[in-house]
Every structure is written in structure tokens, then in C-alpha cells.
Amino acid sequence: MRPDLRTFTHAGCTITLVDAERILAAADGPRVELLSGVAFPPPVRSVALSLAHEDTEFFLDASIRTGTESGERAGVTVLGNDPIGVFLSRRVESGDPWATRLVDGVSSVIGNFSRRLDQTREDQDRSSDASPADVLDVEAEVSDQASGVVATARTAERTIVLRSTVPAAEMSVAHLEGFCRLVLDAVADATGPDALVGQVITVSATSGGPDRVTLDQVGGLDDIVAQLREIAASFRHPQALARWGAKRPQGALFYGPPGTGKTMLARALANEIGARFREIRTTEILDKWLGSSERNIKQIFRDARRYSEPTVMLFDEFDTIIGYASEGGDAASQAINSVAGIFKQEMNTLVDANPNVFVVATTNFPERIDPSLVRSGRFDIKLAVPAPDATGRAQILAKMIRQLIVEHEVPGFRMFADDVDIAACATLSQGLTGADLAEVLRRAQLSKAMREARTGSPASAISQEDLRRQIADVRASAAPRPRPQGLPFLGRPWPATPRPENPDTPES
């Protein structure tokens, strides 16, 4: 259950590398972001660290942005007379080092890092033709002696960029650690030698938050994940499709009970492809004014044809957006028919007009959707997303708990006790979906936090008994599952409420 943690110190801070071997494996496909959302002291505004694997090489990339926004000049003169500008001006005049670093950070950052790279900026300054941008554009090599990692470092404008290329046959966890040290050296030069002292930094493939969910984090749906990986591979290897004259699918329909992770799968697919995620909401299409809904759906597809980067378009709760093509003669039915007709026409040619776009539709009620809307050629892939069985629930719980440990456990604080039994929890939670299991963990976390807030003393770690109690509460409060008849055009129903996994044991 607990992830493999490798901890080391550098530049005064503690770095925890989470599941390093899994990070290397996950890089065999889309680029893996490892530092999303980590805050650093000013004048550093953001630090991005990523890993990618292509053919026979691994690529380690980092980008350190500093100073003010592009287009502004550093200095007190550009702060203006607003309250923040006056405050910063006074702090700079009084010698406040933080304010000075914030306002004038660009020159100090570039100067410090350039000196570390042993660059002779004086040679550039002697040239009468050198512009300020030329002086700030410096490139050199830096290396980490412990791991042997060599990176190209380039400083330009307000950004420091590091890149290292490692042959796939030689790539190891030591190279990843070494590149992290080079990144922290650059950050330390920007912030000052003592700014990182005491900071705890987590390097993890899951550090991007809920929007960065990946297919590796999906539990209990191995067959579906395998199909989505094939879709992602078709985006990454268009030359193979072109050679065979093959056309990749342009749409997928996910149908199943509420809470089974259909929307999460769409987000995970987008991240697996490395694509932009665009969710189409009901309010973006449906409008009470005559003709507005038709114009809205046309505009959505007109925009889709212009997307220049891979994009996953999600029509969540598809039955509420498009609905069933009605035979009624009233104005509302005619509007529904018009929107559905335009949708079908647009989907017929979308993949030919822009192969960068992939459309996903999700629904809890597939029987409400006109079969012609989701026929092959429009939605080539139709995947039933069932409520998880015991094995699936165990996988989901294990991955959720691992991610919580990665995000929240620090030295001296344990979120989960050693007696937590994932298999037992999976058995107790029969009939619950992934969303229900997330609610179980949320309630357990909230209970511990509120106990700590009331008593003023640290609460104990979440135990097996805590989880058992919360599972019972969620099961008692769970709404009855809908029992639709299934998809008539597929000829098979999807399970709404799973049967008892042990027929000899009545469901509690």
C-alpha cells in the first residue's frame, strides 16, 4: 500500500522521490510532470520538471521562471501609485531584502546563475553591438558529479531552462536524483543560498492534483484502460496509421452507473495523450431562445476544427445535452431534433477535418440516447463502465490511499495506521462505486481533522476500525442504484447494482 520513498537532502532542503521506478515506467508514453504546483521562495515564480521517453533516449527537462511578468521592467519605477506599488516601493527603500528580490529579481537571478556557469558576461558587455537581450542569453553545461548527469543550461529573459538526455539503456533512478539536484542548484542561485533551507519537496508523477489523473491511477478497469492506451498510442504514432491508411477512432461513449469514474477516464485519456481537455457543459449548448442552441453546437464544432493541438472534448451527461431525437411536433421537440441533427452532421466529418480532436460522451442512462447519435463512425468505441467488484475496489482503495500518503504524509505525521487491511475493506464495501470509496476516505479524513481541531492535540492515524465505520455509514446513506434496461443497439445491459459476490452470503 505504501509507496517506495527515496529521500535525500540538497541545497538545504529535503527531497522525497516517490515511486521512482514507476516514474521511469510511466514515461514510456506521454511526458510525465513531476513538480506541478510546488511553491518556491521569490523571485522564483514557478518550477516545472518533466520526464519523457522516446525511442532510445530519456529526456529530462526543467524550466525555472523568475521575476516579473514578461514585458515588464524590473524596478521600482514601474510599480505605479496603487497601494501595492507604494507598499513595495517603501519596502525596497527601507532595504527589505524580500521586496528588493521580488522587484529586482531578474538581474540577480541571471547574474548568479551565469556566474555559476562560469560565463564571461564581461566579453559580451564589451561589444558595442550587444543588446540587453543578448547579454541575458547564456548557454553552458552543468553536471552532477554523483550521478554523472550532464545538462545543457540556458538562461534567457526571465527563464532558466535545463535539459539532459540519457540513453534508455543507461537510465536509472540515480540520473533522476542527479537532475533534481541540478534543478535545485539553479533555484538556490535564484533565491539565495539559505532560502531553501528546511523546505520539503516531493517529486512525484501524481503531484499535479486531480486534473493530472493518469491511467496508471485508474483501478479495477484493466480492460478499459488497455483500450484507452491504444487510443493514446494512435495519437502518438500517426505515421504508422498513415502507412496503412488506417483511421483512428474519433469518439468513445462511456456508459454505466453514477460514480464509476467515467469523467475521470476521459481526463486520464487526455493526460495519457498529452492533450488539452475541453469539457462541454449543458449550458454551453442549450438555450431558451429560438435558434440559439443550434448556433451554439455549430460554434463548438467550428472551434474544434481549428484546434492546433491534441484535444479531448468531453460531452458529460450526454443524454441531458443532446438527448433522444424526438418525434414530437412542438417547438421544444423541433429544437432537440435540430441540435441532434447538427451534432450528427458535425461528427461525420470531424476526424477528417481535424485529426487532433477526440470526442468522449458519458451517460448514466444509455437507453435515453438515440442509437443514430452514437453509431459507429461517430462513436466507434462504446465502453460499459461497471461498478467495481471486490478486486476492483481493492485496487481503487489502494491507489487512493497511496496518493493521499504521497500528498500529505511528512516526517512525524502518518495518515494511515499499519493495521489498514485493503482486502477486508474491499469486502466490506460491496456495492460501492469509486466515488463512494472516495467519500469513505473523505469522511475518515474529516473526522480526524475535526477531532484534532476540537481537542487541540494530534489525532491518531486512520485505522481499520475507522474505515469500517465510515464504509458502513456510506453504505447506509447510499441512494438506490438506477436499473435501466441497457443499450438496445449493443444488445447487452450494463450492471447497475452488482450481484452478491458470494451467493451463499446475503448482502448486508
PDB file of N, CA and C in Angstrom, residues 171-239:
ATOM      1  N   MET A 171      19.562   4.682 -18.336  1.00  0.00           N
ATOM      2  CA  MET A 171      18.725   5.468 -17.438  1.00  0.00           C
ATOM      3  C   MET A 171      18.453   4.734 -16.133  1.00  0.00           C
ATOM      4  N   SER A 172      18.610   5.452 -15.020  1.00  0.00           N
ATOM      5  CA  SER A 172      18.381   4.872 -13.703  1.00  0.00           C
ATOM      6  C   SER A 172      17.803   5.932 -12.775  1.00  0.00           C
ATOM      7  N   VAL A 173      17.425   5.494 -11.579  1.00  0.00           N
ATOM      8  CA  VAL A 173      16.900   6.418 -10.572  1.00  0.00           C
ATOM      9  C   VAL A 173      17.962   7.441 -10.187  1.00  0.00           C
ATOM     10  N   ALA A 174      19.247   7.034 -10.207  1.00  0.00           N
ATOM     11  CA  ALA A 174      20.336   7.955  -9.857  1.00  0.00           C
ATOM     12  C   ALA A 174      20.372   9.148 -10.803  1.00  0.00           C
ATOM     13  N   HIS A 175      20.076   8.922 -12.086  1.00  0.00           N
ATOM     14  CA  HIS A 175      20.038  10.045 -13.034  1.00  0.00           C
ATOM     15  C   HIS A 175      18.911  11.014 -12.683  1.00  0.00           C
ATOM     16  N   LEU A 176      17.770  10.470 -12.270  1.00  0.00           N
ATOM     17  CA  LEU A 176      16.650  11.326 -11.894  1.00  0.00           C
ATOM     18  C   LEU A 176      17.004  12.158 -10.666  1.00  0.00           C
ATOM     19  N   GLU A 177      17.638  11.536  -9.684  1.00  0.00           N
ATOM     20  CA  GLU A 177      18.066  12.273  -8.499  1.00  0.00           C
ATOM     21  C   GLU A 177      19.088  13.345  -8.857  1.00  0.00           C
ATOM     22  N   GLY A 178      20.042  12.993  -9.721  1.00  0.00           N
ATOM     23  CA  GLY A 178      21.069  13.960 -10.106  1.00  0.00           C
ATOM     24  C   GLY A 178      20.487  15.169 -10.809  1.00  0.00           C
ATOM     25  N   PHE A 179      19.512  14.949 -11.692  1.00  0.00           N
ATOM     26  CA  PHE A 179      18.889  16.076 -12.381  1.00  0.00           C
ATOM     27  C   PHE A 179      18.118  16.941 -11.392  1.00  0.00           C
ATOM     28  N   CYS A 180      17.480  16.323 -10.402  1.00  0.00           N
ATOM     29  CA  CYS A 180      16.788  17.104  -9.364  1.00  0.00           C
ATOM     30  C   CYS A 180      17.768  18.007  -8.629  1.00  0.00           C
ATOM     31  N   ARG A 181      18.960  17.507  -8.364  1.00  0.00           N
ATOM     32  CA  ARG A 181      19.961  18.334  -7.682  1.00  0.00           C
ATOM     33  C   ARG A 181      20.375  19.524  -8.548  1.00  0.00           C
ATOM     34  N   LEU A 182      20.516  19.308  -9.849  1.00  0.00           N
ATOM     35  CA  LEU A 182      20.856  20.427 -10.731  1.00  0.00           C
ATOM     36  C   LEU A 182      19.759  21.483 -10.743  1.00  0.00           C
ATOM     37  N   VAL A 183      18.507  21.036 -10.728  1.00  0.00           N
ATOM     38  CA  VAL A 183      17.392  21.977 -10.703  1.00  0.00           C
ATOM     39  C   VAL A 183      17.408  22.789  -9.405  1.00  0.00           C
ATOM     40  N   LEU A 184      17.643  22.120  -8.290  1.00  0.00           N
ATOM     41  CA  LEU A 184      17.671  22.825  -7.006  1.00  0.00           C
ATOM     42  C   LEU A 184      18.859  23.781  -6.920  1.00  0.00           C
ATOM     43  N   ASP A 185      19.992  23.434  -7.551  1.00  0.00           N
ATOM     44  CA  ASP A 185      21.118  24.373  -7.591  1.00  0.00           C
ATOM     45  C   ASP A 185      20.724  25.662  -8.301  1.00  0.00           C
ATOM     46  N   ALA A 186      20.008  25.514  -9.417  1.00  0.00           N
ATOM     47  CA  ALA A 186      19.572  26.699 -10.152  1.00  0.00           C
ATOM     48  C   ALA A 186      18.582  27.517  -9.341  1.00  0.00           C
ATOM     49  N   VAL A 187      17.653  26.839  -8.644  1.00  0.00           N
ATOM     50  CA  VAL A 187      16.689  27.544  -7.806  1.00  0.00           C
ATOM     51  C   VAL A 187      17.400  28.257  -6.657  1.00  0.00           C
ATOM     52  N   ALA A 188      18.377  27.574  -6.050  1.00  0.00           N
ATOM     53  CA  ALA A 188      19.112  28.180  -4.933  1.00  0.00           C
ATOM     54  C   ALA A 188      19.891  29.400  -5.375  1.00  0.00           C
ATOM     55  N   ASP A 189      20.451  29.370  -6.587  1.00  0.00           N
ATOM     56  CA  ASP A 189      21.146  30.553  -7.096  1.00  0.00           C
ATOM     57  C   ASP A 189      20.187  31.709  -7.305  1.00  0.00           C
ATOM     58  N   ALA A 190      18.941  31.393  -7.641  1.00  0.00           N
ATOM     59  CA  ALA A 190      17.949  32.446  -7.873  1.00  0.00           C
ATOM     60  C   ALA A 190      17.427  33.021  -6.563  1.00  0.00           C
ATOM     61  N   THR A 191      17.234  32.170  -5.560  1.00  0.00           N
ATOM     62  CA  THR A 191      16.595  32.611  -4.322  1.00  0.00           C
ATOM     63  C   THR A 191      17.582  33.013  -3.243  1.00  0.00           C
ATOM     64  N   GLY A 192      18.852  32.607  -3.397  1.00  0.00           N
ATOM     65  CA  GLY A 192      19.817  32.822  -2.338  1.00  0.00           C
ATOM     66  C   GLY A 192      20.135  31.495  -1.669  1.00  0.00           C
ATOM     67  N   PRO A 193      21.333  31.338  -1.108  1.00  0.00           N
ATOM     68  CA  PRO A 193      21.781  30.039  -0.611  1.00  0.00           C
ATOM     69  C   PRO A 193      20.965  29.483   0.553  1.00  0.00           C
ATOM     70  N   ASP A 194      20.298  30.351   1.328  1.00  0.00           N
ATOM     71  CA  ASP A 194      19.584  29.872   2.514  1.00  0.00           C
ATOM     72  C   ASP A 194      18.072  29.812   2.340  1.00  0.00           C
ATOM     73  N   ALA A 195      17.564  30.192   1.178  1.00  0.00           N
ATOM     74  CA  ALA A 195      16.108  30.296   1.004  1.00  0.00           C
ATOM     75  C   ALA A 195      15.419  28.938   1.030  1.00  0.00           C
ATOM     76  N   LEU A 196      16.117  27.874   0.627  1.00  0.00           N
ATOM     77  CA  LEU A 196      15.503  26.554   0.564  1.00  0.00           C
ATOM     78  C   LEU A 196      15.710  25.732   1.824  1.00  0.00           C
ATOM     79  N   VAL A 197      16.443  26.273   2.786  1.00  0.00           N
ATOM     80  CA  VAL A 197      16.744  25.516   3.998  1.00  0.00           C
ATOM     81  C   VAL A 197      15.448  25.158   4.728  1.00  0.00           C
ATOM     82  N   GLY A 198      15.293  23.873   5.024  1.00  0.00           N
ATOM     83  CA  GLY A 198      14.117  23.407   5.749  1.00  0.00           C
ATOM     84  C   GLY A 198      12.921  23.069   4.886  1.00  0.00           C
ATOM     85  N   GLN A 199      12.965  23.391   3.592  1.00  0.00           N
ATOM     86  CA  GLN A 199      11.824  23.108   2.740  1.00  0.00           C
ATOM     87  C   GLN A 199      11.780  21.621   2.396  1.00  0.00           C
ATOM     88  N   VAL A 200      10.552  21.087   2.327  1.00  0.00           N
ATOM     89  CA  VAL A 200      10.337  19.687   1.953  1.00  0.00           C
ATOM     90  C   VAL A 200       9.694  19.654   0.572  1.00  0.00           C
ATOM     91  N   ILE A 201      10.318  18.966  -0.369  1.00  0.00           N
ATOM     92  CA  ILE A 201       9.864  18.925  -1.750  1.00  0.00           C
ATOM     93  C   ILE A 201       9.573  17.480  -2.134  1.00  0.00           C
ATOM     94  N   THR A 202       8.416  17.257  -2.721  1.00  0.00           N
ATOM     95  CA  THR A 202       8.029  15.929  -3.178  1.00  0.00           C
ATOM     96  C   THR A 202       8.079  15.874  -4.700  1.00  0.00           C
ATOM     97  N   VAL A 203       8.837  14.933  -5.219  1.00  0.00           N
ATOM     98  CA  VAL A 203       8.928  14.712  -6.661  1.00  0.00           C
ATOM     99  C   VAL A 203       8.113  13.464  -6.967  1.00  0.00           C
ATOM    100  N   SER A 204       7.001  13.649  -7.656  1.00  0.00           N
ATOM    101  CA  SER A 204       6.062  12.548  -7.851  1.00  0.00           C
ATOM    102  C   SER A 204       5.324  12.715  -9.158  1.00  0.00           C
ATOM    103  N   ALA A 205       4.973  11.593  -9.772  1.00  0.00           N
ATOM    104  CA  ALA A 205       4.190  11.636 -11.002  1.00  0.00           C
ATOM    105  C   ALA A 205       2.753  12.043 -10.737  1.00  0.00           C
ATOM    106  N   THR A 206       2.327  12.101  -9.477  1.00  0.00           N
ATOM    107  CA  THR A 206       0.956  12.484  -9.126  1.00  0.00           C
ATOM    108  C   THR A 206       0.902  13.857  -8.499  1.00  0.00           C
ATOM    109  N   SER A 207       1.959  14.667  -8.669  1.00  0.00           N
ATOM    110  CA  SER A 207       2.000  15.964  -7.997  1.00  0.00           C
ATOM    111  C   SER A 207       1.189  17.031  -8.698  1.00  0.00           C
ATOM    112  N   GLY A 208       0.459  16.666  -9.745  1.00  0.00           N
ATOM    113  CA  GLY A 208      -0.293  17.668 -10.480  1.00  0.00           C
ATOM    114  C   GLY A 208      -1.707  17.880  -9.997  1.00  0.00           C
ATOM    115  N   GLY A 209      -2.181  17.155  -8.976  1.00  0.00           N
ATOM    116  CA  GLY A 209      -3.533  17.349  -8.467  1.00  0.00           C
ATOM    117  C   GLY A 209      -4.552  16.530  -9.231  1.00  0.00           C
ATOM    118  N   PRO A 210      -5.858  16.743  -8.971  1.00  0.00           N
ATOM    119  CA  PRO A 210      -6.897  15.911  -9.563  1.00  0.00           C
ATOM    120  C   PRO A 210      -6.978  16.000 -11.075  1.00  0.00           C
ATOM    121  N   ASP A 211      -6.632  17.150 -11.654  1.00  0.00           N
ATOM    122  CA  ASP A 211      -6.681  17.270 -13.109  1.00  0.00           C
ATOM    123  C   ASP A 211      -5.566  16.486 -13.797  1.00  0.00           C
ATOM    124  N   ARG A 212      -4.589  16.037 -13.032  1.00  0.00           N
ATOM    125  CA  ARG A 212      -3.475  15.306 -13.611  1.00  0.00           C
ATOM    126  C   ARG A 212      -3.628  13.803 -13.435  1.00  0.00           C
ATOM    127  N   VAL A 213      -4.832  13.314 -13.243  1.00  0.00           N
ATOM    128  CA  VAL A 213      -5.050  11.885 -13.100  1.00  0.00           C
ATOM    129  C   VAL A 213      -4.586  11.170 -14.362  1.00  0.00           C
ATOM    130  N   THR A 214      -3.931  10.024 -14.183  1.00  0.00           N
ATOM    131  CA  THR A 214      -3.421   9.252 -15.306  1.00  0.00           C
ATOM    132  C   THR A 214      -4.062   7.871 -15.311  1.00  0.00           C
ATOM    133  N   LEU A 215      -3.885   7.158 -16.401  1.00  0.00           N
ATOM    134  CA  LEU A 215      -4.440   5.810 -16.490  1.00  0.00           C
ATOM    135  C   LEU A 215      -3.796   4.873 -15.479  1.00  0.00           C
ATOM    136  N   ASP A 216      -2.555   5.173 -15.058  1.00  0.00           N
ATOM    137  CA  ASP A 216      -1.920   4.354 -14.029  1.00  0.00           C
ATOM    138  C   ASP A 216      -2.646   4.457 -12.696  1.00  0.00           C
ATOM    139  N   GLN A 217      -3.375   5.537 -12.487  1.00  0.00           N
ATOM    140  CA  GLN A 217      -4.093   5.728 -11.223  1.00  0.00           C
ATOM    141  C   GLN A 217      -5.497   5.136 -11.247  1.00  0.00           C
ATOM    142  N   VAL A 218      -5.929   4.613 -12.385  1.00  0.00           N
ATOM    143  CA  VAL A 218      -7.262   4.031 -12.504  1.00  0.00           C
ATOM    144  C   VAL A 218      -7.222   2.592 -12.023  1.00  0.00           C
ATOM    145  N   GLY A 219      -8.088   2.261 -11.089  1.00  0.00           N
ATOM    146  CA  GLY A 219      -8.106   0.910 -10.547  1.00  0.00           C
ATOM    147  C   GLY A 219      -9.360   0.158 -10.934  1.00  0.00           C
ATOM    148  N   GLY A 220      -9.237  -1.173 -11.089  1.00  0.00           N
ATOM    149  CA  GLY A 220     -10.392  -2.021 -11.301  1.00  0.00           C
ATOM    150  C   GLY A 220     -10.963  -2.030 -12.697  1.00  0.00           C
ATOM    151  N   LEU A 221     -10.314  -1.380 -13.664  1.00  0.00           N
ATOM    152  CA  LEU A 221     -10.846  -1.308 -15.033  1.00  0.00           C
ATOM    153  C   LEU A 221      -9.737  -1.629 -16.027  1.00  0.00           C
ATOM    154  N   ASP A 222      -9.094  -2.753 -15.853  1.00  0.00           N
ATOM    155  CA  ASP A 222      -7.908  -3.075 -16.647  1.00  0.00           C
ATOM    156  C   ASP A 222      -8.222  -3.161 -18.140  1.00  0.00           C
ATOM    157  N   ASP A 223      -9.348  -3.788 -18.506  1.00  0.00           N
ATOM    158  CA  ASP A 223      -9.685  -3.922 -19.926  1.00  0.00           C
ATOM    159  C   ASP A 223      -9.941  -2.569 -20.566  1.00  0.00           C
ATOM    160  N   ILE A 224     -10.641  -1.689 -19.845  1.00  0.00           N
ATOM    161  CA  ILE A 224     -10.933  -0.360 -20.378  1.00  0.00           C
ATOM    162  C   ILE A 224      -9.654   0.456 -20.500  1.00  0.00           C
ATOM    163  N   VAL A 225      -8.798   0.376 -19.491  1.00  0.00           N
ATOM    164  CA  VAL A 225      -7.529   1.107 -19.525  1.00  0.00           C
ATOM    165  C   VAL A 225      -6.700   0.655 -20.721  1.00  0.00           C
ATOM    166  N   ALA A 226      -6.682  -0.640 -21.000  1.00  0.00           N
ATOM    167  CA  ALA A 226      -5.914  -1.147 -22.141  1.00  0.00           C
ATOM    168  C   ALA A 226      -6.426  -0.556 -23.454  1.00  0.00           C
ATOM    169  N   GLN A 227      -7.742  -0.437 -23.603  1.00  0.00           N
ATOM    170  CA  GLN A 227      -8.294   0.143 -24.832  1.00  0.00           C
ATOM    171  C   GLN A 227      -7.965   1.629 -24.946  1.00  0.00           C
ATOM    172  N   LEU A 228      -7.999   2.331 -23.820  1.00  0.00           N
ATOM    173  CA  LEU A 228      -7.666   3.755 -23.857  1.00  0.00           C
ATOM    174  C   LEU A 228      -6.185   3.971 -24.167  1.00  0.00           C
ATOM    175  N   ARG A 229      -5.338   3.067 -23.721  1.00  0.00           N
ATOM    176  CA  ARG A 229      -3.916   3.179 -24.072  1.00  0.00           C
ATOM    177  C   ARG A 229      -3.716   3.014 -25.579  1.00  0.00           C
ATOM    178  N   GLU A 230      -4.514   2.168 -26.208  1.00  0.00           N
ATOM    179  CA  GLU A 230      -4.417   2.022 -27.657  1.00  0.00           C
ATOM    180  C   GLU A 230      -4.833   3.305 -28.369  1.00  0.00           C
ATOM    181  N   ILE A 231      -5.865   3.960 -27.856  1.00  0.00           N
ATOM    182  CA  ILE A 231      -6.278   5.241 -28.437  1.00  0.00           C
ATOM    183  C   ILE A 231      -5.152   6.255 -28.317  1.00  0.00           C
ATOM    184  N   ALA A 232      -4.537   6.319 -27.131  1.00  0.00           N
ATOM    185  CA  ALA A 232      -3.430   7.261 -26.928  1.00  0.00           C
ATOM    186  C   ALA A 232      -2.266   6.940 -27.855  1.00  0.00           C
ATOM    187  N   ALA A 233      -1.978   5.651 -28.054  1.00  0.00           N
ATOM    188  CA  ALA A 233      -0.883   5.270 -28.947  1.00  0.00           C
ATOM    189  C   ALA A 233      -1.158   5.711 -30.381  1.00  0.00           C
ATOM    190  N   SER A 234      -2.428   5.705 -30.798  1.00  0.00           N
ATOM    191  CA  SER A 234      -2.748   6.142 -32.166  1.00  0.00           C
ATOM    192  C   SER A 234      -2.475   7.627 -32.356  1.00  0.00           C
ATOM    193  N   PHE A 235      -2.562   8.416 -31.285  1.00  0.00           N
ATOM    194  CA  PHE A 235      -2.231   9.839 -31.361  1.00  0.00           C
ATOM    195  C   PHE A 235      -0.719  10.037 -31.442  1.00  0.00           C
ATOM    196  N   ARG A 236       0.026   9.193 -30.723  1.00  0.00           N
ATOM    197  CA  ARG A 236       1.475   9.381 -30.646  1.00  0.00           C
ATOM    198  C   ARG A 236       2.203   8.821 -31.873  1.00  0.00           C
ATOM    199  N   HIS A 237       1.547   7.968 -32.648  1.00  0.00           N
ATOM    200  CA  HIS A 237       2.220   7.356 -33.798  1.00  0.00           C
ATOM    201  C   HIS A 237       1.378   7.516 -35.067  1.00  0.00           C
ATOM    202  N   PRO A 238       1.140   8.747 -35.490  1.00  0.00           N
ATOM    203  CA  PRO A 238       0.317   8.955 -36.698  1.00  0.00           C
ATOM    204  C   PRO A 238       0.964   8.408 -37.959  1.00  0.00           C
ATOM    205  N   GLN A 239       2.317   8.307 -37.963  1.00  0.00           N
ATOM    206  CA  GLN A 239       2.985   7.807 -39.164  1.00  0.00           C
ATOM    207  C   GLN A 239       2.635   6.348 -39.433  1.00  0.00           C
TER     208      GLN A 239
END
